[in-house]
C-alpha cells in the first residue's frame, strides 16, 4: 500500500535541502536553485526506480518540470 511513498533516505535528503534553503534565505539564489534541483532529482529518480508517481494527487503534472519549479517543490513539501 505504501510502496509508492518515498523512502526515509529521500525524505531525509528533502528535509536537509529545505532546511539549507531556509537558512540561506535570499542571500544566495544560486544555492537555493541547487537545492531545488537536488529535490527534483531525488523525487524523479525515486519515481523512475519504483515505476510509480511520487505525488498521487495529480500535483506533479508536467513531470520533472513541475517538480523542479519552486511551486512544485513547495507542493511536495506541503504533503
PDB file as gemmi writes it, atoms N, CA and C in Angstrom:
CRYST1    1.000    1.000    1.000  90.00  90.00  90.00 P 1                      
ATOM      1  N   UNK A   1       0.821  -1.198   0.000  1.00  0.00           N  
ATOM      2  CA  UNK A   1       0.000   0.000   0.000  1.00  0.00           C  
ATOM      3  C   UNK A   1       0.861   1.257   0.000  1.00  0.00           C  
ATOM      4  N   UNK A   2       1.959   1.209   0.767  1.00  0.00           N  
ATOM      5  CA  UNK A   2       2.811   2.390   0.871  1.00  0.00           C  
ATOM      6  C   UNK A   2       4.029   2.284  -0.040  1.00  0.00           C  
ATOM      7  N   UNK A   3       3.955   1.417  -1.051  1.00  0.00           N  
ATOM      8  CA  UNK A   3       5.124   1.202  -1.896  1.00  0.00           C  
ATOM      9  C   UNK A   3       5.485   2.435  -2.715  1.00  0.00           C  
ATOM     10  N   UNK A   4       4.495   3.301  -2.962  1.00  0.00           N  
ATOM     11  CA  UNK A   4       4.782   4.485  -3.789  1.00  0.00           C  
ATOM     12  C   UNK A   4       5.394   5.616  -2.986  1.00  0.00           C  
ATOM     13  N   UNK A   5       5.323   5.522  -1.656  1.00  0.00           N  
ATOM     14  CA  UNK A   5       5.847   6.614  -0.834  1.00  0.00           C  
ATOM     15  C   UNK A   5       7.365   6.636  -0.885  1.00  0.00           C  
ATOM     16  N   UNK A   6       7.942   7.846  -0.788  1.00  0.00           N  
ATOM     17  CA  UNK A   6       9.391   7.961  -0.882  1.00  0.00           C  
ATOM     18  C   UNK A   6      10.042   7.351   0.358  1.00  0.00           C  
ATOM     19  N   UNK A   7      11.201   6.718   0.184  1.00  0.00           N  
ATOM     20  CA  UNK A   7      11.875   6.072   1.317  1.00  0.00           C  
ATOM     21  C   UNK A   7      12.420   7.104   2.303  1.00  0.00           C  
ATOM     22  N   UNK A   8      12.814   6.620   3.478  1.00  0.00           N  
ATOM     23  CA  UNK A   8      13.287   7.515   4.535  1.00  0.00           C  
ATOM     24  C   UNK A   8      14.492   8.336   4.081  1.00  0.00           C  
ATOM     25  N   UNK A   9      15.414   7.707   3.350  1.00  0.00           N  
ATOM     26  CA  UNK A   9      16.621   8.419   2.928  1.00  0.00           C  
ATOM     27  C   UNK A   9      16.266   9.612   2.051  1.00  0.00           C  
ATOM     28  N   UNK A  10      15.326   9.411   1.130  1.00  0.00           N  
ATOM     29  CA  UNK A  10      14.917  10.509   0.257  1.00  0.00           C  
ATOM     30  C   UNK A  10      14.238  11.600   1.063  1.00  0.00           C  
ATOM     31  N   UNK A  11      13.383  11.209   1.987  1.00  0.00           N  
ATOM     32  CA  UNK A  11      12.693  12.191   2.823  1.00  0.00           C  
ATOM     33  C   UNK A  11      13.701  12.994   3.636  1.00  0.00           C  
ATOM     34  N   UNK A  12      14.735  12.311   4.123  1.00  0.00           N  
ATOM     35  CA  UNK A  12      15.761  12.997   4.907  1.00  0.00           C  
ATOM     36  C   UNK A  12      16.519  13.995   4.032  1.00  0.00           C  
ATOM     37  N   UNK A  13      16.820  13.594   2.787  1.00  0.00           N  
ATOM     38  CA  UNK A  13      17.525  14.496   1.877  1.00  0.00           C  
ATOM     39  C   UNK A  13      16.685  15.728   1.580  1.00  0.00           C  
ATOM     40  N   UNK A  14      15.388  15.532   1.413  1.00  0.00           N  
ATOM     41  CA  UNK A  14      14.497  16.661   1.155  1.00  0.00           C  
ATOM     42  C   UNK A  14      14.466  17.587   2.364  1.00  0.00           C  
ATOM     43  N   UNK A  15      14.405  17.006   3.560  1.00  0.00           N  
ATOM     44  CA  UNK A  15      14.370  17.823   4.774  1.00  0.00           C  
ATOM     45  C   UNK A  15      15.648  18.641   4.915  1.00  0.00           C  
ATOM     46  N   UNK A  16      16.795  18.018   4.638  1.00  0.00           N  
ATOM     47  CA  UNK A  16      18.062  18.735   4.741  1.00  0.00           C  
ATOM     48  C   UNK A  16      18.136  19.855   3.710  1.00  0.00           C  
ATOM     49  N   UNK A  17      17.704  19.564   2.490  1.00  0.00           N  
ATOM     50  CA  UNK A  17      17.767  20.576   1.439  1.00  0.00           C  
ATOM     51  C   UNK A  17      16.853  21.746   1.761  1.00  0.00           C  
ATOM     52  N   UNK A  18      15.651  21.466   2.257  1.00  0.00           N  
ATOM     53  CA  UNK A  18      14.723  22.547   2.567  1.00  0.00           C  
ATOM     54  C   UNK A  18      15.248  23.375   3.726  1.00  0.00           C  
ATOM     55  N   UNK A  19      15.909  22.725   4.681  1.00  0.00           N  
ATOM     56  CA  UNK A  19      16.482  23.456   5.812  1.00  0.00           C  
ATOM     57  C   UNK A  19      17.584  24.378   5.321  1.00  0.00           C  
ATOM     58  N   UNK A  20      18.444  23.887   4.426  1.00  0.00           N  
ATOM     59  CA  UNK A  20      19.530  24.724   3.921  1.00  0.00           C  
ATOM     60  C   UNK A  20      18.975  25.877   3.094  1.00  0.00           C  
ATOM     61  N   UNK A  21      17.862  25.622   2.391  1.00  0.00           N  
ATOM     62  CA  UNK A  21      17.234  26.692   1.619  1.00  0.00           C  
ATOM     63  C   UNK A  21      16.730  27.788   2.547  1.00  0.00           C  
ATOM     64  N   UNK A  22      16.094  27.413   3.651  1.00  0.00           N  
ATOM     65  CA  UNK A  22      15.578  28.398   4.597  1.00  0.00           C  
ATOM     66  C   UNK A  22      16.724  29.161   5.249  1.00  0.00           C  
ATOM     67  N   UNK A  23      17.808  28.467   5.564  1.00  0.00           N  
ATOM     68  CA  UNK A  23      18.936  29.109   6.232  1.00  0.00           C  
ATOM     69  C   UNK A  23      19.591  30.136   5.322  1.00  0.00           C  
ATOM     70  N   UNK A  24      19.715  29.800   4.035  1.00  0.00           N  
ATOM     71  CA  UNK A  24      20.376  30.721   3.112  1.00  0.00           C  
ATOM     72  C   UNK A  24      19.499  31.934   2.832  1.00  0.00           C  
ATOM     73  N   UNK A  25      18.175  31.745   2.899  1.00  0.00           N  
ATOM     74  CA  UNK A  25      17.270  32.865   2.636  1.00  0.00           C  
ATOM     75  C   UNK A  25      17.478  33.396   1.236  1.00  0.00           C  
ATOM     76  N   UNK A  26      17.496  34.708   1.110  1.00  0.00           N  
ATOM     77  CA  UNK A  26      17.708  35.337  -0.185  1.00  0.00           C  
ATOM     78  C   UNK A  26      19.177  35.678  -0.409  1.00  0.00           C  
ATOM     79  N   UNK A  27      20.039  35.287   0.530  1.00  0.00           N  
ATOM     80  CA  UNK A  27      21.455  35.639   0.429  1.00  0.00           C  
ATOM     81  C   UNK A  27      22.092  35.003  -0.801  1.00  0.00           C  
ATOM     82  N   UNK A  28      21.675  33.785  -1.132  1.00  0.00           N  
ATOM     83  CA  UNK A  28      22.296  33.091  -2.259  1.00  0.00           C  
ATOM     84  C   UNK A  28      21.231  32.402  -3.096  1.00  0.00           C  
ATOM     85  N   UNK A  29      20.828  33.066  -4.158  1.00  0.00           N  
ATOM     86  CA  UNK A  29      19.825  32.479  -5.043  1.00  0.00           C  
ATOM     87  C   UNK A  29      20.382  31.228  -5.716  1.00  0.00           C  
ATOM     88  N   UNK A  30      21.696  31.209  -5.936  1.00  0.00           N  
ATOM     89  CA  UNK A  30      22.316  30.065  -6.590  1.00  0.00           C  
ATOM     90  C   UNK A  30      22.201  28.812  -5.728  1.00  0.00           C  
ATOM     91  N   UNK A  31      22.485  28.938  -4.443  1.00  0.00           N  
ATOM     92  CA  UNK A  31      22.390  27.785  -3.544  1.00  0.00           C  
ATOM     93  C   UNK A  31      20.956  27.278  -3.482  1.00  0.00           C  
ATOM     94  N   UNK A  32      20.004  28.207  -3.486  1.00  0.00           N  
ATOM     95  CA  UNK A  32      18.594  27.816  -3.433  1.00  0.00           C  
ATOM     96  C   UNK A  32      18.226  27.028  -4.689  1.00  0.00           C  
ATOM     97  N   UNK A  33      18.733  27.474  -5.841  1.00  0.00           N  
ATOM     98  CA  UNK A  33      18.433  26.790  -7.095  1.00  0.00           C  
ATOM     99  C   UNK A  33      19.021  25.377  -7.086  1.00  0.00           C  
ATOM    100  N   UNK A  34      20.220  25.236  -6.554  1.00  0.00           N  
ATOM    101  CA  UNK A  34      20.851  23.919  -6.497  1.00  0.00           C  
ATOM    102  C   UNK A  34      20.036  22.984  -5.606  1.00  0.00           C  
ATOM    103  N   UNK A  35      19.605  23.487  -4.446  1.00  0.00           N  
ATOM    104  CA  UNK A  35      18.829  22.657  -3.529  1.00  0.00           C  
ATOM    105  C   UNK A  35      17.526  22.204  -4.180  1.00  0.00           C  
ATOM    106  N   UNK A  36      16.872  23.139  -4.884  1.00  0.00           N  
ATOM    107  CA  UNK A  36      15.620  22.802  -5.559  1.00  0.00           C  
ATOM    108  C   UNK A  36      15.855  21.719  -6.606  1.00  0.00           C  
ATOM    109  N   UNK A  37      16.953  21.848  -7.351  1.00  0.00           N  
ATOM    110  CA  UNK A  37      17.262  20.852  -8.371  1.00  0.00           C  
ATOM    111  C   UNK A  37      17.536  19.491  -7.733  1.00  0.00           C  
ATOM    112  N   UNK A  38      18.220  19.488  -6.592  1.00  0.00           N  
ATOM    113  CA  UNK A  38      18.511  18.225  -5.913  1.00  0.00           C  
ATOM    114  C   UNK A  38      17.225  17.543  -5.452  1.00  0.00           C  
ATOM    115  N   UNK A  39      16.282  18.331  -4.940  1.00  0.00           N  
ATOM    116  CA  UNK A  39      14.996  17.764  -4.517  1.00  0.00           C  
ATOM    117  C   UNK A  39      14.291  17.148  -5.723  1.00  0.00           C  
ATOM    118  N   UNK A  40      14.292  17.884  -6.847  1.00  0.00           N  
ATOM    119  CA  UNK A  40      13.661  17.375  -8.057  1.00  0.00           C  
ATOM    120  C   UNK A  40      14.295  16.076  -8.512  1.00  0.00           C  
ATOM    121  N   UNK A  41      15.629  16.027  -8.447  1.00  0.00           N  
ATOM    122  CA  UNK A  41      16.329  14.814  -8.848  1.00  0.00           C  
ATOM    123  C   UNK A  41      15.952  13.636  -7.950  1.00  0.00           C  
ATOM    124  N   UNK A  42      15.908  13.875  -6.646  1.00  0.00           N  
ATOM    125  CA  UNK A  42      15.589  12.790  -5.710  1.00  0.00           C  
ATOM    126  C   UNK A  42      14.188  12.249  -5.972  1.00  0.00           C  
ATOM    127  N   UNK A  43      13.233  13.153  -6.151  1.00  0.00           N  
ATOM    128  CA  UNK A  43      11.860  12.716  -6.388  1.00  0.00           C  
ATOM    129  C   UNK A  43      11.744  12.007  -7.732  1.00  0.00           C  
ATOM    130  N   UNK A  44      12.389  12.574  -8.764  1.00  0.00           N  
ATOM    131  CA  UNK A  44      12.286  11.991 -10.099  1.00  0.00           C  
ATOM    132  C   UNK A  44      12.949  10.616 -10.146  1.00  0.00           C  
ATOM    133  N   UNK A  45      14.127  10.488  -9.533  1.00  0.00           N  
ATOM    134  CA  UNK A  45      14.825   9.203  -9.575  1.00  0.00           C  
ATOM    135  C   UNK A  45      14.047   8.142  -8.802  1.00  0.00           C  
ATOM    136  N   UNK A  46      13.394   8.544  -7.717  1.00  0.00           N  
ATOM    137  CA  UNK A  46      12.585   7.577  -6.964  1.00  0.00           C  
ATOM    138  C   UNK A  46      11.393   7.126  -7.806  1.00  0.00           C  
ATOM    139  N   UNK A  47      10.757   8.086  -8.498  1.00  0.00           N  
ATOM    140  CA  UNK A  47       9.610   7.744  -9.335  1.00  0.00           C  
ATOM    141  C   UNK A  47      10.028   6.786 -10.445  1.00  0.00           C  
ATOM    142  N   UNK A  48      11.229   7.003 -11.004  1.00  0.00           N  
ATOM    143  CA  UNK A  48      11.704   6.139 -12.081  1.00  0.00           C  
ATOM    144  C   UNK A  48      12.016   4.745 -11.534  1.00  0.00           C  
ATOM    145  N   UNK A  49      12.670   4.686 -10.364  1.00  0.00           N  
ATOM    146  CA  UNK A  49      13.100   3.389  -9.833  1.00  0.00           C  
ATOM    147  C   UNK A  49      11.909   2.527  -9.423  1.00  0.00           C  
ATOM    148  N   UNK A  50      10.850   3.147  -8.923  1.00  0.00           N  
ATOM    149  CA  UNK A  50       9.702   2.364  -8.475  1.00  0.00           C  
ATOM    150  C   UNK A  50       8.658   2.194  -9.570  1.00  0.00           C  
ATOM    151  N   UNK A  51       8.730   3.044 -10.603  1.00  0.00           N  
ATOM    152  CA  UNK A  51       7.722   2.986 -11.643  1.00  0.00           C  
ATOM    153  C   UNK A  51       6.396   3.554 -11.187  1.00  0.00           C  
ATOM    154  N   UNK A  52       6.406   4.259 -10.069  1.00  0.00           N  
ATOM    155  CA  UNK A  52       5.182   4.844  -9.523  1.00  0.00           C  
ATOM    156  C   UNK A  52       5.372   6.350  -9.360  1.00  0.00           C  
ATOM    157  N   UNK A  53       4.300   7.120  -9.501  1.00  0.00           N  
ATOM    158  CA  UNK A  53       4.417   8.556  -9.252  1.00  0.00           C  
ATOM    159  C   UNK A  53       4.645   8.819  -7.771  1.00  0.00           C  
ATOM    160  N   UNK A  54       5.452   9.826  -7.456  1.00  0.00           N  
ATOM    161  CA  UNK A  54       5.724  10.138  -6.058  1.00  0.00           C  
ATOM    162  C   UNK A  54       4.536  10.873  -5.454  1.00  0.00           C  
ATOM    163  N   UNK A  55       3.972  11.794  -6.223  1.00  0.00           N  
ATOM    164  CA  UNK A  55       2.825  12.565  -5.744  1.00  0.00           C  
ATOM    165  C   UNK A  55       1.562  11.980  -6.365  1.00  0.00           C  
ATOM    166  N   UNK A  56       0.646  11.531  -5.540  1.00  0.00           N  
ATOM    167  CA  UNK A  56      -0.523  10.818  -6.028  1.00  0.00           C  
ATOM    168  C   UNK A  56      -1.686  11.733  -6.394  1.00  0.00           C  
ATOM    169  N   UNK A  57      -1.688  12.974  -5.925  1.00  0.00           N  
ATOM    170  CA  UNK A  57      -2.866  13.817  -6.100  1.00  0.00           C  
ATOM    171  C   UNK A  57      -2.886  14.579  -7.426  1.00  0.00           C  
ATOM    172  N   UNK A  58      -2.047  14.196  -8.380  1.00  0.00           N  
ATOM    173  CA  UNK A  58      -2.031  14.906  -9.647  1.00  0.00           C  
ATOM    174  C   UNK A  58      -1.394  16.271  -9.525  1.00  0.00           C  
ATOM    175  N   UNK A  59      -0.577  16.454  -8.492  1.00  0.00           N  
ATOM    176  CA  UNK A  59       0.038  17.767  -8.281  1.00  0.00           C  
ATOM    177  C   UNK A  59       1.295  17.946  -9.123  1.00  0.00           C  
ATOM    178  N   UNK A  60       1.845  16.852  -9.592  1.00  0.00           N  
ATOM    179  CA  UNK A  60       3.107  16.939 -10.323  1.00  0.00           C  
ATOM    180  C   UNK A  60       2.875  16.826 -11.819  1.00  0.00           C  
ATOM    181  N   UNK A  61       1.783  17.363 -12.299  1.00  0.00           N  
ATOM    182  CA  UNK A  61       1.525  17.318 -13.740  1.00  0.00           C  
ATOM    183  C   UNK A  61       2.624  18.072 -14.469  1.00  0.00           C  
ATOM    184  N   UNK A  62       3.123  17.481 -15.544  1.00  0.00           N  
ATOM    185  CA  UNK A  62       4.278  18.057 -16.202  1.00  0.00           C  
ATOM    186  C   UNK A  62       5.550  17.342 -15.775  1.00  0.00           C  
ATOM    187  N   UNK A  63       5.425  16.377 -14.879  1.00  0.00           N  
ATOM    188  CA  UNK A  63       6.552  15.530 -14.520  1.00  0.00           C  
ATOM    189  C   UNK A  63       7.685  16.291 -13.866  1.00  0.00           C  
ATOM    190  N   UNK A  64       8.888  16.103 -14.411  1.00  0.00           N  
ATOM    191  CA  UNK A  64      10.077  16.669 -13.778  1.00  0.00           C  
ATOM    192  C   UNK A  64      10.037  18.194 -13.773  1.00  0.00           C  
ATOM    193  N   UNK A  65       9.435  18.783 -14.816  1.00  0.00           N  
ATOM    194  CA  UNK A  65       9.397  20.238 -14.871  1.00  0.00           C  
ATOM    195  C   UNK A  65       8.635  20.798 -13.668  1.00  0.00           C  
ATOM    196  N   UNK A  66       7.521  20.155 -13.335  1.00  0.00           N  
ATOM    197  CA  UNK A  66       6.718  20.622 -12.201  1.00  0.00           C  
ATOM    198  C   UNK A  66       7.494  20.458 -10.891  1.00  0.00           C  
ATOM    199  N   UNK A  67       8.258  19.370 -10.779  1.00  0.00           N  
ATOM    200  CA  UNK A  67       9.000  19.134  -9.546  1.00  0.00           C  
ATOM    201  C   UNK A  67      10.138  20.139  -9.390  1.00  0.00           C  
ATOM    202  N   UNK A  68      10.696  20.594 -10.509  1.00  0.00           N  
ATOM    203  CA  UNK A  68      11.855  21.473 -10.409  1.00  0.00           C  
ATOM    204  C   UNK A  68      11.471  22.930 -10.210  1.00  0.00           C  
ATOM    205  N   UNK A  69      10.231  23.296 -10.555  1.00  0.00           N  
ATOM    206  CA  UNK A  69       9.813  24.677 -10.323  1.00  0.00           C  
ATOM    207  C   UNK A  69       9.630  24.896  -8.833  1.00  0.00           C  
ATOM    208  N   UNK A  70       9.688  26.141  -8.410  1.00  0.00           N  
ATOM    209  CA  UNK A  70       9.548  26.437  -6.984  1.00  0.00           C  
ATOM    210  C   UNK A  70       8.169  26.027  -6.489  1.00  0.00           C  
ATOM    211  N   UNK A  71       7.152  26.198  -7.339  1.00  0.00           N  
ATOM    212  CA  UNK A  71       5.800  25.802  -6.937  1.00  0.00           C  
ATOM    213  C   UNK A  71       5.738  24.286  -6.729  1.00  0.00           C  
ATOM    214  N   UNK A  72       6.389  23.531  -7.598  1.00  0.00           N  
ATOM    215  CA  UNK A  72       6.348  22.080  -7.486  1.00  0.00           C  
ATOM    216  C   UNK A  72       6.968  21.591  -6.187  1.00  0.00           C  
ATOM    217  N   UNK A  73       8.123  22.185  -5.800  1.00  0.00           N  
ATOM    218  CA  UNK A  73       8.770  21.740  -4.570  1.00  0.00           C  
ATOM    219  C   UNK A  73       7.976  22.192  -3.363  1.00  0.00           C  
ATOM    220  N   UNK A  74       7.373  23.360  -3.424  1.00  0.00           N  
ATOM    221  CA  UNK A  74       6.559  23.823  -2.300  1.00  0.00           C  
ATOM    222  C   UNK A  74       5.398  22.861  -2.078  1.00  0.00           C  
ATOM    223  N   UNK A  75       4.807  22.390  -3.154  1.00  0.00           N  
ATOM    224  CA  UNK A  75       3.703  21.439  -3.033  1.00  0.00           C  
ATOM    225  C   UNK A  75       4.206  20.107  -2.500  1.00  0.00           C  
ATOM    226  N   UNK A  76       5.405  19.716  -2.908  1.00  0.00           N  
ATOM    227  CA  UNK A  76       5.962  18.460  -2.419  1.00  0.00           C  
ATOM    228  C   UNK A  76       6.207  18.547  -0.915  1.00  0.00           C  
ATOM    229  N   UNK A  77       6.663  19.713  -0.446  1.00  0.00           N  
ATOM    230  CA  UNK A  77       6.911  19.882   0.984  1.00  0.00           C  
ATOM    231  C   UNK A  77       5.605  19.901   1.761  1.00  0.00           C  
ATOM    232  N   UNK A  78       4.544  20.401   1.130  1.00  0.00           N  
ATOM    233  CA  UNK A  78       3.269  20.560   1.831  1.00  0.00           C  
ATOM    234  C   UNK A  78       2.605  19.215   2.102  1.00  0.00           C  
ATOM    235  N   UNK A  79       3.001  18.174   1.366  1.00  0.00           N  
ATOM    236  CA  UNK A  79       2.348  16.866   1.546  1.00  0.00           C  
ATOM    237  C   UNK A  79       2.673  16.277   2.923  1.00  0.00           C  
TER     238      UNK A  79                                                      
END                                                                             
